Amino acid sequence: MPRYDLHCHSTHSDGLLGPAAVVARARKHGVDVLALTDHDELSGLAEAREAASAEGITLICGSEVSATWEGITIHIVALGIDPANATLADGLAAIRVGRSTRARRIADALATAGIHGAYDGAMRYVTSERLVSRTHFARYLVESGHAREMKDVFARYLTPGRPGHVEHEWAKLSEAVGWIHAAGGQAVMAHPGRYRVDTGGMRRLLTEFRDAGGDAIEVVSPSHTRAQYAEFATHARILGLRGSCGSDWHGPGESSMELGALPDLPMGVVPVWQGW
Ligand code: AMP
Ligand code: MN
Ligand code: MN
Ligand code: MN
């Protein structure tokens, strides 16, 4: 059985290694099929594709699209998209513009809380002039001693109810799925276990996603416990969705799961890659 890792990041969004280095590392860790899924971005795929063909591994062109559903942020992983598709590229470009204005608002919110210089500080961690993320603020806040590690920063400063949190509208769920399908890809609900919704809310979210044309649920993810693998496998079976797996790897020392170090999908889940 080939080893699949269908979710990871490079310096084209908030990862620490360039696309070719991510591909080389995936190869070293035994990955046969890798999807590079930078946040709201496709610009790393050309380099990744070239590196993958040199390394002899299969590269799936992907992205992780930011969406808003009932006021909460949801991530939709796109798999097997055509990077040249204008509908998807234009949609993502609009999201990236929103990221830039949000970054100013995050910095203002932090300044109000007494943390000054966060905008310039975050910018020093940005690795693509096209994309700024909360991760870049988090790295600066650790560097400047406001938190000890990345996990603490989000919990203390960058999540709802915390001083550096700002509301933001991303794409609609149906828009994200529509763009992905327009580009010939499959839409995967990323790490559903991370969303703060109750049991009824989760059922509603996944059902709306399915009804919008969603294809799969990311069942195996470092954001999930073993019990959640089973839980989301059941959701997938009941809703007629497929299952995916991804390490959501961001960089050495910043990720709890190594590239390719993924347990098998639970029995009874139709893999998102069936038919590839
Ligand atoms: P953004 O899309 O700019 O809102 O940033 C979201 C990114 O922040 C995610 O993709 C993760 O890389 C990172 N992130 C969010 N929550 C955490 C956390 N608790 N610990 C570490 N990284 C996180
Ligand atoms: Mn990220
Ligand atoms: Mn995500
Ligand atoms: Mn991710």
PDB file of C-alpha atoms and ligand atoms in Angstrom:
ATOM      1  CA  MET A   1       0.000   0.000   0.000  1.00  0.00           C
ATOM      2  CA  PRO A   2       1.429   3.408  -0.927  1.00  0.00           C
ATOM      3  CA  ARG A   3       1.894   5.832   1.921  1.00  0.00           C
ATOM      4  CA  TYR A   4      -0.274   8.940   1.642  1.00  0.00           C
ATOM      5  CA  ASP A   5       0.180  12.326   3.321  1.00  0.00           C
ATOM      6  CA  LEU A   6      -2.390  14.755   1.975  1.00  0.00           C
ATOM      7  CA  HIS A   7      -1.922  17.914   4.055  1.00  0.00           C
ATOM      8  CA  CYS A   8       1.250  19.954   4.660  1.00  0.00           C
ATOM      9  CA  HIS A   9       2.684  23.471   4.341  1.00  0.00           C
ATOM     10  CA  SER A  10       5.716  25.228   2.877  1.00  0.00           C
ATOM     11  CA  THR A  11       7.199  28.743   3.012  1.00  0.00           C
ATOM     12  CA  HIS A  12       4.560  29.752   0.458  1.00  0.00           C
ATOM     13  CA  SER A  13       2.200  29.974   3.437  1.00  0.00           C
ATOM     14  CA  ASP A  14       3.160  29.363   7.091  1.00  0.00           C
ATOM     15  CA  GLY A  15       5.545  26.409   6.788  1.00  0.00           C
ATOM     16  CA  LEU A  16       9.260  26.607   7.562  1.00  0.00           C
ATOM     17  CA  LEU A  17      10.731  24.796   4.525  1.00  0.00           C
ATOM     18  CA  GLY A  18      10.482  25.547   0.824  1.00  0.00           C
ATOM     19  CA  PRO A  19       8.375  23.242  -1.372  1.00  0.00           C
ATOM     20  CA  ALA A  20      11.343  21.229  -2.700  1.00  0.00           C
ATOM     21  CA  ALA A  21      12.675  20.687   0.832  1.00  0.00           C
ATOM     22  CA  VAL A  22       9.235  19.544   2.022  1.00  0.00           C
ATOM     23  CA  VAL A  23       9.085  17.044  -0.844  1.00  0.00           C
ATOM     24  CA  ALA A  24      12.606  15.757  -0.084  1.00  0.00           C
ATOM     25  CA  ARG A  25      11.750  15.341   3.580  1.00  0.00           C
ATOM     26  CA  ALA A  26       8.522  13.519   2.728  1.00  0.00           C
ATOM     27  CA  ARG A  27      10.499  11.147   0.510  1.00  0.00           C
ATOM     28  CA  LYS A  28      12.960  10.507   3.343  1.00  0.00           C
ATOM     29  CA  HIS A  29      10.059   9.616   5.612  1.00  0.00           C
ATOM     30  CA  GLY A  30       8.610   7.106   3.154  1.00  0.00           C
ATOM     31  CA  VAL A  31       5.775   9.138   1.651  1.00  0.00           C
ATOM     32  CA  ASP A  32       4.717   7.879  -1.785  1.00  0.00           C
ATOM     33  CA  VAL A  33       1.897  10.348  -2.459  1.00  0.00           C
ATOM     34  CA  LEU A  34       2.166  13.874  -1.052  1.00  0.00           C
ATOM     35  CA  ALA A  35      -0.250  16.804  -1.303  1.00  0.00           C
ATOM     36  CA  LEU A  36       1.219  20.262  -0.703  1.00  0.00           C
ATOM     37  CA  THR A  37      -1.677  22.303   0.718  1.00  0.00           C
ATOM     38  CA  ASP A  38      -0.480  25.823   1.490  1.00  0.00           C
ATOM     39  CA  HIS A  39      -3.107  28.127   3.004  1.00  0.00           C
ATOM     40  CA  ASP A  40      -5.061  30.012   0.309  1.00  0.00           C
ATOM     41  CA  GLU A  41      -2.156  29.687  -2.095  1.00  0.00           C
ATOM     42  CA  LEU A  42      -1.017  27.696  -5.155  1.00  0.00           C
ATOM     43  CA  SER A  43       2.336  29.347  -5.838  1.00  0.00           C
ATOM     44  CA  GLY A  44       4.462  26.578  -4.261  1.00  0.00           C
ATOM     45  CA  LEU A  45       3.075  23.826  -6.453  1.00  0.00           C
ATOM     46  CA  ALA A  46       5.321  24.306  -9.497  1.00  0.00           C
ATOM     47  CA  GLU A  47       8.487  23.858  -7.417  1.00  0.00           C
ATOM     48  CA  ALA A  48       6.938  20.938  -5.517  1.00  0.00           C
ATOM     49  CA  ARG A  49       5.943  19.205  -8.722  1.00  0.00           C
ATOM     50  CA  GLU A  50       9.423  19.501 -10.166  1.00  0.00           C
ATOM     51  CA  ALA A  51      11.008  18.217  -6.953  1.00  0.00           C
ATOM     52  CA  ALA A  52       8.548  15.331  -6.745  1.00  0.00           C
ATOM     53  CA  SER A  53       9.356  14.157 -10.235  1.00  0.00           C
ATOM     54  CA  ALA A  54      13.084  14.306  -9.429  1.00  0.00           C
ATOM     55  CA  GLU A  55      12.523  12.416  -6.139  1.00  0.00           C
ATOM     56  CA  GLY A  56      10.208   9.853  -7.736  1.00  0.00           C
ATOM     57  CA  ILE A  57       7.201  10.571  -5.568  1.00  0.00           C
ATOM     58  CA  THR A  58       3.690  11.549  -6.607  1.00  0.00           C
ATOM     59  CA  LEU A  59       2.689  15.160  -5.942  1.00  0.00           C
ATOM     60  CA  ILE A  60      -0.979  15.989  -5.598  1.00  0.00           C
ATOM     61  CA  CYS A  61      -1.645  19.683  -6.226  1.00  0.00           C
ATOM     62  CA  GLY A  62      -3.530  21.067  -3.255  1.00  0.00           C
ATOM     63  CA  SER A  63      -4.385  24.042  -1.093  1.00  0.00           C
ATOM     64  CA  GLU A  64      -6.069  24.662   2.262  1.00  0.00           C
ATOM     65  CA  VAL A  65      -8.897  27.118   1.718  1.00  0.00           C
ATOM     66  CA  SER A  66     -10.068  29.354   4.587  1.00  0.00           C
ATOM     67  CA  ALA A  67     -13.854  29.526   4.953  1.00  0.00           C
ATOM     68  CA  THR A  68     -16.420  30.850   7.406  1.00  0.00           C
ATOM     69  CA  TRP A  69     -19.472  28.874   8.524  1.00  0.00           C
ATOM     70  CA  GLU A  70     -21.877  30.195  11.159  1.00  0.00           C
ATOM     71  CA  GLY A  71     -19.220  32.659  12.282  1.00  0.00           C
ATOM     72  CA  ILE A  72     -16.458  30.106  12.788  1.00  0.00           C
ATOM     73  CA  THR A  73     -13.377  29.531  10.666  1.00  0.00           C
ATOM     74  CA  ILE A  74     -13.348  26.259   8.755  1.00  0.00           C
ATOM     75  CA  HIS A  75     -10.535  24.913   6.585  1.00  0.00           C
ATOM     76  CA  ILE A  76     -11.244  23.020   3.374  1.00  0.00           C
ATOM     77  CA  VAL A  77      -8.374  21.060   1.865  1.00  0.00           C
ATOM     78  CA  ALA A  78      -8.413  20.960  -1.924  1.00  0.00           C
ATOM     79  CA  LEU A  79      -6.852  17.900  -3.578  1.00  0.00           C
ATOM     80  CA  GLY A  80      -6.030  17.303  -7.223  1.00  0.00           C
ATOM     81  CA  ILE A  81      -6.755  20.831  -8.421  1.00  0.00           C
ATOM     82  CA  ASP A  82      -5.458  22.415 -11.623  1.00  0.00           C
ATOM     83  CA  PRO A  83      -3.155  25.207 -10.372  1.00  0.00           C
ATOM     84  CA  ALA A  84      -3.846  27.181 -13.559  1.00  0.00           C
ATOM     85  CA  ASN A  85      -7.598  27.381 -12.948  1.00  0.00           C
ATOM     86  CA  ALA A  86      -8.647  31.052 -12.817  1.00  0.00           C
ATOM     87  CA  THR A  87     -11.777  30.581 -10.693  1.00  0.00           C
ATOM     88  CA  LEU A  88      -9.810  29.006  -7.864  1.00  0.00           C
ATOM     89  CA  ALA A  89      -6.807  31.331  -8.276  1.00  0.00           C
ATOM     90  CA  ASP A  90      -9.030  34.443  -8.175  1.00  0.00           C
ATOM     91  CA  GLY A  91     -10.927  33.201  -5.121  1.00  0.00           C
ATOM     92  CA  LEU A  92      -7.695  32.532  -3.238  1.00  0.00           C
ATOM     93  CA  ALA A  93      -6.231  35.898  -4.281  1.00  0.00           C
ATOM     94  CA  ALA A  94      -9.243  37.638  -2.714  1.00  0.00           C
ATOM     95  CA  ILE A  95      -8.780  35.668   0.525  1.00  0.00           C
ATOM     96  CA  ARG A  96      -5.110  36.702   0.640  1.00  0.00           C
ATOM     97  CA  VAL A  97      -6.055  40.385   0.352  1.00  0.00           C
ATOM     98  CA  GLY A  98      -8.347  39.839   3.340  1.00  0.00           C
ATOM     99  CA  ARG A  99      -5.400  38.306   5.236  1.00  0.00           C
ATOM    100  CA  SER A 100      -3.356  41.483   4.760  1.00  0.00           C
ATOM    101  CA  THR A 101      -6.047  43.765   6.171  1.00  0.00           C
ATOM    102  CA  ARG A 102      -6.674  41.305   9.016  1.00  0.00           C
ATOM    103  CA  ALA A 103      -2.950  41.383   9.884  1.00  0.00           C
ATOM    104  CA  ARG A 104      -3.187  45.168  10.472  1.00  0.00           C
ATOM    105  CA  ARG A 105      -6.222  44.621  12.710  1.00  0.00           C
ATOM    106  CA  ILE A 106      -4.447  41.862  14.672  1.00  0.00           C
ATOM    107  CA  ALA A 107      -1.490  44.194  15.247  1.00  0.00           C
ATOM    108  CA  ASP A 108      -3.844  46.990  16.364  1.00  0.00           C
ATOM    109  CA  ALA A 109      -5.616  44.634  18.764  1.00  0.00           C
ATOM    110  CA  LEU A 110      -2.292  43.501  20.234  1.00  0.00           C
ATOM    111  CA  ALA A 111      -1.172  47.139  20.572  1.00  0.00           C
ATOM    112  CA  THR A 112      -4.351  47.886  22.530  1.00  0.00           C
ATOM    113  CA  ALA A 113      -3.344  45.038  24.836  1.00  0.00           C
ATOM    114  CA  GLY A 114       0.082  46.654  25.290  1.00  0.00           C
ATOM    115  CA  ILE A 115       2.058  44.603  22.752  1.00  0.00           C
ATOM    116  CA  HIS A 116       3.628  47.027  20.323  1.00  0.00           C
ATOM    117  CA  GLY A 117       5.501  46.400  17.082  1.00  0.00           C
ATOM    118  CA  ALA A 118       3.706  43.138  16.318  1.00  0.00           C
ATOM    119  CA  TYR A 119       3.048  44.032  12.693  1.00  0.00           C
ATOM    120  CA  ASP A 120       6.707  44.592  11.858  1.00  0.00           C
ATOM    121  CA  GLY A 121       7.623  41.652  14.085  1.00  0.00           C
ATOM    122  CA  ALA A 122       5.263  39.283  12.262  1.00  0.00           C
ATOM    123  CA  MET A 123       6.483  40.582   8.902  1.00  0.00           C
ATOM    124  CA  ARG A 124       9.995  39.452   9.781  1.00  0.00           C
ATOM    125  CA  TYR A 125       8.652  35.876   9.857  1.00  0.00           C
ATOM    126  CA  VAL A 126       6.659  36.135   6.642  1.00  0.00           C
ATOM    127  CA  THR A 127       8.311  34.027   3.942  1.00  0.00           C
ATOM    128  CA  SER A 128       6.078  34.910   1.002  1.00  0.00           C
ATOM    129  CA  GLU A 129       5.106  38.511   0.376  1.00  0.00           C
ATOM    130  CA  ARG A 130       1.793  37.128  -0.855  1.00  0.00           C
ATOM    131  CA  LEU A 131       0.630  35.647   2.432  1.00  0.00           C
ATOM    132  CA  VAL A 132       0.534  36.563   6.110  1.00  0.00           C
ATOM    133  CA  SER A 133      -0.876  34.232   8.764  1.00  0.00           C
ATOM    134  CA  ARG A 134      -1.484  34.168  12.509  1.00  0.00           C
ATOM    135  CA  THR A 135       1.442  31.723  12.612  1.00  0.00           C
ATOM    136  CA  HIS A 136       3.798  34.589  11.715  1.00  0.00           C
ATOM    137  CA  PHE A 137       2.426  36.635  14.626  1.00  0.00           C
ATOM    138  CA  ALA A 138       2.778  33.593  16.880  1.00  0.00           C
ATOM    139  CA  ARG A 139       6.453  33.148  15.986  1.00  0.00           C
ATOM    140  CA  TYR A 140       7.088  36.819  16.762  1.00  0.00           C
ATOM    141  CA  LEU A 141       5.238  36.613  20.101  1.00  0.00           C
ATOM    142  CA  VAL A 142       7.386  33.640  21.120  1.00  0.00           C
ATOM    143  CA  GLU A 143      10.559  35.445  20.003  1.00  0.00           C
ATOM    144  CA  SER A 144       9.607  38.562  21.962  1.00  0.00           C
ATOM    145  CA  GLY A 145       8.990  36.509  25.113  1.00  0.00           C
ATOM    146  CA  HIS A 146       5.207  36.909  25.298  1.00  0.00           C
ATOM    147  CA  ALA A 147       4.761  33.149  25.278  1.00  0.00           C
ATOM    148  CA  ARG A 148       7.016  30.173  25.720  1.00  0.00           C
ATOM    149  CA  GLU A 149       5.897  28.063  22.782  1.00  0.00           C
ATOM    150  CA  MET A 150       3.622  28.196  19.778  1.00  0.00           C
ATOM    151  CA  LYS A 151       0.754  26.376  21.496  1.00  0.00           C
ATOM    152  CA  ASP A 152       0.619  28.954  24.329  1.00  0.00           C
ATOM    153  CA  VAL A 153       0.543  31.920  21.960  1.00  0.00           C
ATOM    154  CA  PHE A 154      -2.642  30.808  20.265  1.00  0.00           C
ATOM    155  CA  ALA A 155      -4.328  29.978  23.558  1.00  0.00           C
ATOM    156  CA  ARG A 156      -3.255  33.263  25.165  1.00  0.00           C
ATOM    157  CA  TYR A 157      -3.395  35.798  22.360  1.00  0.00           C
ATOM    158  CA  LEU A 158      -4.761  34.669  19.028  1.00  0.00           C
ATOM    159  CA  THR A 159      -8.027  32.791  19.584  1.00  0.00           C
ATOM    160  CA  PRO A 160     -11.606  33.970  20.288  1.00  0.00           C
ATOM    161  CA  GLY A 161     -11.868  35.890  23.555  1.00  0.00           C
ATOM    162  CA  ARG A 162      -8.124  36.682  23.611  1.00  0.00           C
ATOM    163  CA  PRO A 163      -6.554  40.138  23.113  1.00  0.00           C
ATOM    164  CA  GLY A 164      -5.070  39.572  19.637  1.00  0.00           C
ATOM    165  CA  HIS A 165      -8.171  37.926  18.224  1.00  0.00           C
ATOM    166  CA  VAL A 166     -10.135  39.726  15.523  1.00  0.00           C
ATOM    167  CA  GLU A 167     -13.279  38.607  13.723  1.00  0.00           C
ATOM    168  CA  HIS A 168     -12.778  37.825  10.065  1.00  0.00           C
ATOM    169  CA  GLU A 169     -14.994  36.722   7.171  1.00  0.00           C
ATOM    170  CA  TRP A 170     -13.365  34.169   4.863  1.00  0.00           C
ATOM    171  CA  ALA A 171     -14.993  32.489   1.848  1.00  0.00           C
ATOM    172  CA  LYS A 172     -18.406  30.883   2.216  1.00  0.00           C
ATOM    173  CA  LEU A 173     -18.328  27.102   2.550  1.00  0.00           C
ATOM    174  CA  SER A 174     -20.226  26.722  -0.740  1.00  0.00           C
ATOM    175  CA  GLU A 175     -17.845  29.139  -2.508  1.00  0.00           C
ATOM    176  CA  ALA A 176     -14.781  27.208  -1.342  1.00  0.00           C
ATOM    177  CA  VAL A 177     -16.233  23.905  -2.536  1.00  0.00           C
ATOM    178  CA  GLY A 178     -17.342  25.505  -5.817  1.00  0.00           C
ATOM    179  CA  TRP A 179     -13.892  26.907  -6.596  1.00  0.00           C
ATOM    180  CA  ILE A 180     -12.247  23.568  -5.807  1.00  0.00           C
ATOM    181  CA  HIS A 181     -14.635  21.690  -8.083  1.00  0.00           C
ATOM    182  CA  ALA A 182     -14.206  24.317 -10.821  1.00  0.00           C
ATOM    183  CA  ALA A 183     -10.482  23.500 -10.679  1.00  0.00           C
ATOM    184  CA  GLY A 184     -11.204  19.768 -10.983  1.00  0.00           C
ATOM    185  CA  GLY A 185     -10.340  18.936  -7.378  1.00  0.00           C
ATOM    186  CA  GLN A 186     -11.881  17.180  -4.392  1.00  0.00           C
ATOM    187  CA  ALA A 187     -12.964  19.163  -1.318  1.00  0.00           C
ATOM    188  CA  VAL A 188     -11.976  17.747   2.063  1.00  0.00           C
ATOM    189  CA  MET A 189     -13.203  19.060   5.431  1.00  0.00           C
ATOM    190  CA  ALA A 190      -9.889  19.609   7.252  1.00  0.00           C
ATOM    191  CA  HIS A 191      -9.400  18.530  10.903  1.00  0.00           C
ATOM    192  CA  PRO A 192     -13.080  18.771  11.954  1.00  0.00           C
ATOM    193  CA  GLY A 193     -12.134  17.906  15.524  1.00  0.00           C
ATOM    194  CA  ARG A 194     -10.670  21.400  15.908  1.00  0.00           C
ATOM    195  CA  TYR A 195     -13.908  23.296  15.411  1.00  0.00           C
ATOM    196  CA  ARG A 196     -15.647  24.436  18.559  1.00  0.00           C
ATOM    197  CA  VAL A 197     -19.132  23.130  17.912  1.00  0.00           C
ATOM    198  CA  ASP A 198     -21.389  20.777  19.878  1.00  0.00           C
ATOM    199  CA  THR A 199     -22.588  17.399  18.589  1.00  0.00           C
ATOM    200  CA  GLY A 200     -25.564  18.906  16.753  1.00  0.00           C
ATOM    201  CA  GLY A 201     -23.390  21.651  15.271  1.00  0.00           C
ATOM    202  CA  MET A 202     -20.885  19.122  13.961  1.00  0.00           C
ATOM    203  CA  ARG A 203     -23.626  17.100  12.307  1.00  0.00           C
ATOM    204  CA  ARG A 204     -25.006  20.295  10.737  1.00  0.00           C
ATOM    205  CA  LEU A 205     -21.596  21.435   9.526  1.00  0.00           C
ATOM    206  CA  LEU A 206     -20.714  18.097   7.932  1.00  0.00           C
ATOM    207  CA  THR A 207     -24.175  17.714   6.392  1.00  0.00           C
ATOM    208  CA  GLU A 208     -24.063  21.224   4.903  1.00  0.00           C
ATOM    209  CA  PHE A 209     -20.592  20.473   3.581  1.00  0.00           C
ATOM    210  CA  ARG A 210     -21.822  17.257   1.970  1.00  0.00           C
ATOM    211  CA  ASP A 211     -24.883  19.028   0.527  1.00  0.00           C
ATOM    212  CA  ALA A 212     -22.614  21.763  -0.896  1.00  0.00           C
ATOM    213  CA  GLY A 213     -20.807  19.004  -2.808  1.00  0.00           C
ATOM    214  CA  GLY A 214     -18.013  18.250  -0.323  1.00  0.00           C
ATOM    215  CA  ASP A 215     -16.170  15.018  -1.070  1.00  0.00           C
ATOM    216  CA  ALA A 216     -14.327  13.857   2.041  1.00  0.00           C
ATOM    217  CA  ILE A 217     -13.525  14.331   5.721  1.00  0.00           C
ATOM    218  CA  GLU A 218      -9.963  14.442   7.036  1.00  0.00           C
ATOM    219  CA  VAL A 219     -10.259  11.567   9.488  1.00  0.00           C
ATOM    220  CA  VAL A 220      -6.616  11.032  10.444  1.00  0.00           C
ATOM    221  CA  SER A 221      -4.964  14.255  11.591  1.00  0.00           C
ATOM    222  CA  PRO A 222      -2.647  15.303  14.436  1.00  0.00           C
ATOM    223  CA  SER A 223      -5.568  17.461  15.624  1.00  0.00           C
ATOM    224  CA  HIS A 224      -7.545  14.282  16.404  1.00  0.00           C
ATOM    225  CA  THR A 225      -7.409  11.657  19.142  1.00  0.00           C
ATOM    226  CA  ARG A 226      -7.745   7.969  18.264  1.00  0.00           C
ATOM    227  CA  ALA A 227     -11.349   8.142  19.456  1.00  0.00           C
ATOM    228  CA  GLN A 228     -11.942  10.989  16.984  1.00  0.00           C
ATOM    229  CA  TYR A 229     -10.539   8.878  14.111  1.00  0.00           C
ATOM    230  CA  ALA A 230     -13.397   6.461  14.807  1.00  0.00           C
ATOM    231  CA  GLU A 231     -15.917   9.262  15.332  1.00  0.00           C
ATOM    232  CA  PHE A 232     -15.133  10.994  12.021  1.00  0.00           C
ATOM    233  CA  ALA A 233     -14.915   7.668  10.191  1.00  0.00           C
ATOM    234  CA  THR A 234     -18.500   7.064  11.313  1.00  0.00           C
ATOM    235  CA  HIS A 235     -19.602  10.532  10.146  1.00  0.00           C
ATOM    236  CA  ALA A 236     -17.974   9.834   6.769  1.00  0.00           C
ATOM    237  CA  ARG A 237     -19.733   6.490   6.365  1.00  0.00           C
ATOM    238  CA  ILE A 238     -23.133   7.860   7.369  1.00  0.00           C
ATOM    239  CA  LEU A 239     -22.897  10.926   5.130  1.00  0.00           C
ATOM    240  CA  GLY A 240     -21.440   9.075   2.148  1.00  0.00           C
ATOM    241  CA  LEU A 241     -18.206  11.073   2.317  1.00  0.00           C
ATOM    242  CA  ARG A 242     -14.738   9.673   1.766  1.00  0.00           C
ATOM    243  CA  GLY A 243     -11.869   9.758   4.261  1.00  0.00           C
ATOM    244  CA  SER A 244      -8.514  11.529   4.038  1.00  0.00           C
ATOM    245  CA  CYS A 245      -5.349  11.695   6.109  1.00  0.00           C
ATOM    246  CA  GLY A 246      -2.684  14.357   6.512  1.00  0.00           C
ATOM    247  CA  SER A 247       0.074  15.312   8.915  1.00  0.00           C
ATOM    248  CA  ASP A 248      -0.605  19.090   8.588  1.00  0.00           C
ATOM    249  CA  TRP A 249       3.158  19.364   8.856  1.00  0.00           C
ATOM    250  CA  HIS A 250       4.544  22.942   9.170  1.00  0.00           C
ATOM    251  CA  GLY A 251       8.226  22.486  10.000  1.00  0.00           C
ATOM    252  CA  PRO A 252      10.888  20.825  12.125  1.00  0.00           C
ATOM    253  CA  GLY A 253      10.071  21.309  15.791  1.00  0.00           C
ATOM    254  CA  GLU A 254       6.666  22.857  15.109  1.00  0.00           C
ATOM    255  CA  SER A 255       4.578  19.813  14.322  1.00  0.00           C
ATOM    256  CA  SER A 256       3.409  16.969  16.540  1.00  0.00           C
ATOM    257  CA  MET A 257       3.225  14.527  13.616  1.00  0.00           C
ATOM    258  CA  GLU A 258       6.075  13.953  11.147  1.00  0.00           C
ATOM    259  CA  LEU A 259       5.437  13.885   7.395  1.00  0.00           C
ATOM    260  CA  GLY A 260       4.093  10.463   6.481  1.00  0.00           C
ATOM    261  CA  ALA A 261       3.853   9.240  10.093  1.00  0.00           C
ATOM    262  CA  LEU A 262       0.130   8.569   9.760  1.00  0.00           C
ATOM    263  CA  PRO A 263      -1.839   5.626  11.082  1.00  0.00           C
ATOM    264  CA  ASP A 264      -4.067   3.817   8.550  1.00  0.00           C
ATOM    265  CA  LEU A 265      -7.580   5.070   7.884  1.00  0.00           C
ATOM    266  CA  PRO A 266     -10.113   3.151   9.998  1.00  0.00           C
ATOM    267  CA  MET A 267     -11.770   0.139   8.324  1.00  0.00           C
ATOM    268  CA  GLY A 268     -14.878   0.858   6.320  1.00  0.00           C
ATOM    269  CA  VAL A 269     -13.868   4.356   5.199  1.00  0.00           C
ATOM    270  CA  VAL A 270     -13.603   4.840   1.436  1.00  0.00           C
ATOM    271  CA  PRO A 271     -10.250   6.605   0.921  1.00  0.00           C
ATOM    272  CA  VAL A 272     -10.353   9.928  -0.887  1.00  0.00           C
ATOM    273  CA  TRP A 273      -7.675   8.514  -3.222  1.00  0.00           C
ATOM    274  CA  GLN A 274      -9.803   5.608  -4.460  1.00  0.00           C
ATOM    275  CA  GLY A 275      -9.885   5.916  -8.226  1.00  0.00           C
ATOM    276  CA  TRP A 276      -6.843   8.214  -8.524  1.00  0.00           C
TER     277      TRP A 276
HETATM  278  P1  AMP B   1      -4.619  31.771  10.020  1.00  0.00           P
HETATM  279  O1  AMP B   1      -5.058  30.919   8.865  1.00  0.00           O
HETATM  280  O2  AMP B   1      -3.761  32.913   9.613  1.00  0.00           O
HETATM  281  O3  AMP B   1      -5.746  32.178  10.910  1.00  0.00           O
HETATM  282  O4  AMP B   1      -3.650  30.873  10.911  1.00  0.00           O
HETATM  283  C1  AMP B   1      -4.009  29.568  11.242  1.00  0.00           C
HETATM  284  C2  AMP B   1      -2.752  28.751  11.449  1.00  0.00           C
HETATM  285  O5  AMP B   1      -2.270  28.962  12.745  1.00  0.00           O
HETATM  286  C3  AMP B   1      -3.022  27.265  11.363  1.00  0.00           C
HETATM  287  O6  AMP B   1      -2.938  26.825  10.049  1.00  0.00           O
HETATM  288  C4  AMP B   1      -1.905  26.710  12.183  1.00  0.00           C
HETATM  289  O7  AMP B   1      -0.738  26.640  11.398  1.00  0.00           O
HETATM  290  C5  AMP B   1      -1.681  27.764  13.229  1.00  0.00           C
HETATM  291  N1  AMP B   1      -2.353  27.418  14.498  1.00  0.00           N
HETATM  292  C6  AMP B   1      -3.642  27.628  14.836  1.00  0.00           C
HETATM  293  N2  AMP B   1      -3.871  27.208  16.102  1.00  0.00           N
HETATM  294  C7  AMP B   1      -2.698  26.746  16.569  1.00  0.00           C
HETATM  295  C8  AMP B   1      -2.252  26.195  17.808  1.00  0.00           C
HETATM  296  N3  AMP B   1      -3.087  26.032  18.827  1.00  0.00           N
HETATM  297  N4  AMP B   1      -0.944  25.839  17.903  1.00  0.00           N
HETATM  298  C9  AMP B   1      -0.101  26.009  16.879  1.00  0.00           C
HETATM  299  N5  AMP B   1      -0.455  26.511  15.688  1.00  0.00           N
HETATM  300  C10 AMP B   1      -1.727  26.875  15.533  1.00  0.00           C
HETATM  301 MN    MN B   2      -0.945  26.673   9.161  1.00  0.00          MN
HETATM  302 MN    MN B   3      -5.989  24.062   9.102  1.00  0.00          MN
HETATM  303 MN    MN B   4      -2.971  22.987   7.536  1.00  0.00          MN
END
